Amino acid sequence: MQISLFITCFNDTLYPETGQAMVRLLERLGHSVDFPLEQTCCGQMHYNTGYQDEAIPLVRRFVDVFGDAEVIVAPSASCVGMVHEFYGKLAERSGDENLIRKVNEIIPKVFELTQFIVDKLGILDVGAYYPHRVTYHPTCHSMRVLRIGDSPLKLLRNVKGIDLVELPGAEECCGFGGTFSVKNADTSMAMLGDKVRHVKETGAEVCSAADNSCLMHIGGALSRQRSGVKPVHIAEILASTEE
């Protein structure tokens, strides 16, 4: 299958190693991968802060860049959730029938990475090896917007060598939420405190998730507390091998 990578601006700018891991993983599974250079922000920051009209050009850009793709896969439940849940509303808001049609055509082709591997490819064991104690944080957008269920955990349970430990209060938000953490800093920090305390309770070496935005938030607190726990995107765990 020819897979087009929707890396998202956050990963492209701050976490290129996640995109590189995605390429290694998908090629190991036997697929061809391309990375359209013209891609940019999904518009989530605009949409969430009330700049909905300003987000519409980014919807147009997305369908222009990925319109001919066979399938589009991203290492971000947050950005894929934006496409699935809100691109249709933004297209309707634009009043452009051509954009509405293109958005409706492209949405079924857009997947979060673990959702794609489990639900589209039907694979539960990607042949990964990761000899570390790991806990998994299911991000709000993966659970409540994209509803990817336990696909990430299904894949992690089949990683050779991993010691996967349950995260207490796993379904509680980390408090990041993009601009939420800026507009509601005190609340955000209180939520982050609970999340980090639970991560440390597991005794894990690594905290993983399907969104680097949440991992940046959690990882910042873990670093400041000198916990020794590393934030690692799930794509990097699944891409790891014994070689």
C-alpha positions as a printed Julia matrix, in Angstrom:
243×3 Matrix{Float64}:
   0.0    0.0    0.0
   1.17   3.53  -0.72
   0.98   5.52   2.54
   1.18   9.32   2.67
   2.54  10.64   5.95
   0.67  13.43   7.68
   3.43  14.22  10.16
   1.73  17.32  11.67
   3.58  20.57  12.31
   4.2   19.74  15.99
   6.09  16.54  15.17
   7.83  18.01  12.14
   9.16  20.91  14.2
   9.88  19.37  17.59
   9.9   15.56  17.27
  11.27  14.51  13.86
  12.43  11.21  15.39
   8.77  10.18  15.66
   8.26  10.65  11.93
  11.46   8.77  11.19
  10.28   5.89  13.4
   6.97   5.85  11.53
   8.75   5.45   8.22
  10.9    2.56   9.55
   7.84   0.84  11.01
   5.56   1.16   7.98
   8.3    0.11   5.55
   9.1   -2.89   7.76
   5.42  -3.85   7.47
   5.86  -3.87   3.68
   4.42  -0.52   2.63
   5.73   2.38   0.57
   5.8    5.77   2.26
   5.78   9.3    0.9
   5.92  12.66   2.65
   4.23  15.53   0.79
   6.44  18.54   1.51
   3.6   21.03   0.98
   1.69  19.88   4.1
   1.31  22.2    7.08
  -0.77  22.75  10.25
  -4.14  20.98  10.55
  -5.71  24.13  11.97
  -6.58  22.75  15.39
  -5.04  25.68  17.25
  -7.08  28.11  15.14
 -10.3   26.13  15.59
  -9.94  25.63  19.34
  -9.31  29.32  19.98
 -12.3   30.53  17.99
 -10.58  31.43  14.71
 -12.75  29.12  12.63
 -12.75  31.18   9.44
  -8.97  31.36   9.61
  -8.82  27.54   9.81
 -10.69  27.06   6.52
  -7.64  27.79   4.27
  -5.79  25.02   6.12
  -8.62  22.6    5.34
  -8.3   23.59   1.67
  -4.55  23.05   1.81
  -4.98  19.6    3.39
  -7.34  18.35   0.67
  -5.15  19.89  -2.04
  -1.98  18.22  -0.68
  -3.48  14.81   0.18
  -6.42  14.63  -2.22
  -4.8   11.98  -4.45
  -3.41   9.87  -1.57
  -4.37   6.22  -1.24
  -4.25   6.44   2.55
  -3.04   9.13   4.99
  -1.49   8.18   8.34
  -0.39  10.46  11.2
   1.43   9.93  14.52
  -1.13  12.15  16.26
  -4.6   11.23  17.49
  -5.12  14.91  18.16
  -4.63  16.1   14.59
  -6.44  13.12  13.04
  -9.31  13.84  15.42
  -9.34  17.41  14.13
  -9.72  16.16  10.56
 -12.43  13.62  11.4
 -14.52  15.72  13.75
 -14.19  19.29  12.54
 -13.11  19.45   8.88
 -16.67  18.67   7.79
 -18.01  21.51   9.95
 -15.43  23.93   8.58
 -16.2   22.9    5.0
 -19.9   23.49   5.64
 -19.05  26.88   7.17
 -17.17  27.85   4.0
 -20.28  27.26   1.89
 -18.03  25.82  -0.85
 -19.71  22.7   -2.26
 -16.47  21.56  -3.91
 -14.62  21.72  -0.58
 -17.45  19.87   1.18
 -17.23  17.08  -1.4
 -13.45  16.82  -1.15
 -13.51  16.74   2.66
 -16.15  14.0    2.68
 -14.02  11.98   0.25
 -10.75  12.36   2.15
 -11.87  11.8    5.78
 -12.27   7.98   5.45
  -8.65   7.8    4.21
  -7.13   9.51   7.28
  -5.9    7.33  10.18
  -3.94   7.65  13.4
  -0.95   5.28  13.29
  -2.09   2.55  15.75
  -5.66   2.74  14.47
  -4.32   2.18  10.95
  -2.17  -0.82  11.93
  -4.85  -2.57  14.01
  -8.12  -1.63  12.29
  -7.03  -1.17   8.67
  -4.15  -3.65   8.35
  -5.42  -6.13  10.95
  -1.96  -6.45  12.55
  -1.44  -6.83  16.31
   2.24  -7.85  16.37
   4.57  -5.53  14.42
   7.71  -7.47  15.4
   8.98  -4.86  17.83
  11.48  -5.38  20.64
  11.67  -2.92  23.52
  13.14  -4.25  26.79
  11.86  -1.54  29.13
   9.17  -0.99  31.77
   6.54   1.14  30.01
   3.26   2.77  31.02
   0.79   4.17  28.49
  -1.2    7.42  28.7
  -4.31   7.36  26.44
  -4.66  10.98  25.38
  -7.99  12.8   25.5
  -8.21  13.14  21.74
  -7.43   9.46  21.16
 -10.16   8.42  23.61
 -12.84  11.08  23.38
 -12.53  12.56  19.89
 -11.01   9.89  17.65
 -12.16   6.94  19.82
  -9.3    4.62  18.84
 -10.07   2.39  21.82
  -7.36   0.02  22.97
  -5.53  -0.29  19.63
  -2.3    1.17  21.1
  -2.39  -1.28  24.02
  -3.07  -4.23  21.71
   0.14  -3.39  19.86
   2.2   -2.71  22.98
   1.14  -6.04  24.56
   2.78  -7.85  21.64
   6.1   -6.02  21.84
   8.85  -8.46  22.75
  10.71  -7.72  25.98
   8.38  -4.96  27.15
   7.12  -4.77  30.74
   3.83  -2.93  30.21
   2.32  -1.58  33.43
  -1.14  -0.05  33.83
  -1.28   3.68  34.51
  -3.56   4.61  37.46
  -6.15   7.18  36.43
  -5.16   6.6   32.82
  -8.32   8.21  31.38
  -7.74  11.48  33.21
  -6.45  14.31  30.98
  -2.84  15.44  31.4
  -3.98  19.07  31.33
  -2.23  20.15  28.14
  -5.05  20.66  25.65
  -3.06  23.08  23.52
  -4.17  26.57  24.47
  -6.02  25.19  27.53
  -2.69  24.97  29.35
  -2.03  28.65  28.53
  -5.49  30.01  29.3
  -6.01  27.89  32.43
  -2.49  27.47  33.7
  -3.34  26.72  37.34
  -5.9   24.04  36.44
  -3.55  22.6   33.86
  -0.71  22.31  36.36
  -2.97  20.63  38.92
  -4.05  18.04  36.35
  -0.45  17.55  35.28
   0.57  17.0   38.9
  -1.92  14.14  39.25
  -0.82  12.59  35.96
   2.88  12.71  36.78
   2.29  11.31  40.27
   0.5    8.33  38.73
   3.25   7.81  36.16
   5.85   7.72  38.92
   3.72   5.27  40.94
   4.05   2.69  38.16
   7.83   2.56  38.47
   8.01   2.78  34.69
  11.15   3.83  32.83
   9.08   5.16  29.95
   5.76   6.97  29.58
   4.27   6.54  26.12
   1.29   8.02  24.24
  -0.05   8.56  20.72
   0.49  12.34  20.91
   3.8   14.12  21.43
   1.92  17.24  22.58
   0.79  15.43  25.75
   4.19  13.79  26.12
   5.88  17.19  25.96
   3.63  18.41  28.79
   4.08  15.28  30.92
   7.76  14.98  30.06
   8.45  18.55  31.14
   7.17  17.85  34.64
   8.94  14.48  34.81
  12.19  16.19  33.85
  11.8   19.01  36.38
  11.19  16.43  39.1
  14.29  14.5   37.97
  12.13  11.36  37.87
  14.27   9.56  35.31
  11.1    8.6   33.37
  11.41   9.25  29.62
   8.5   10.31  27.41
   8.54   8.21  24.21
   5.99   8.27  21.39
   4.43   4.87  20.72
   5.7    4.94  17.1
   9.27   4.85  18.4
   8.55   1.82  20.59
   6.82  -0.04  17.77
   9.68   0.76  15.38
  12.33  -0.64  17.75
  13.85  -4.03  17.0
  16.59  -6.28  18.39
  18.93  -5.31  15.57
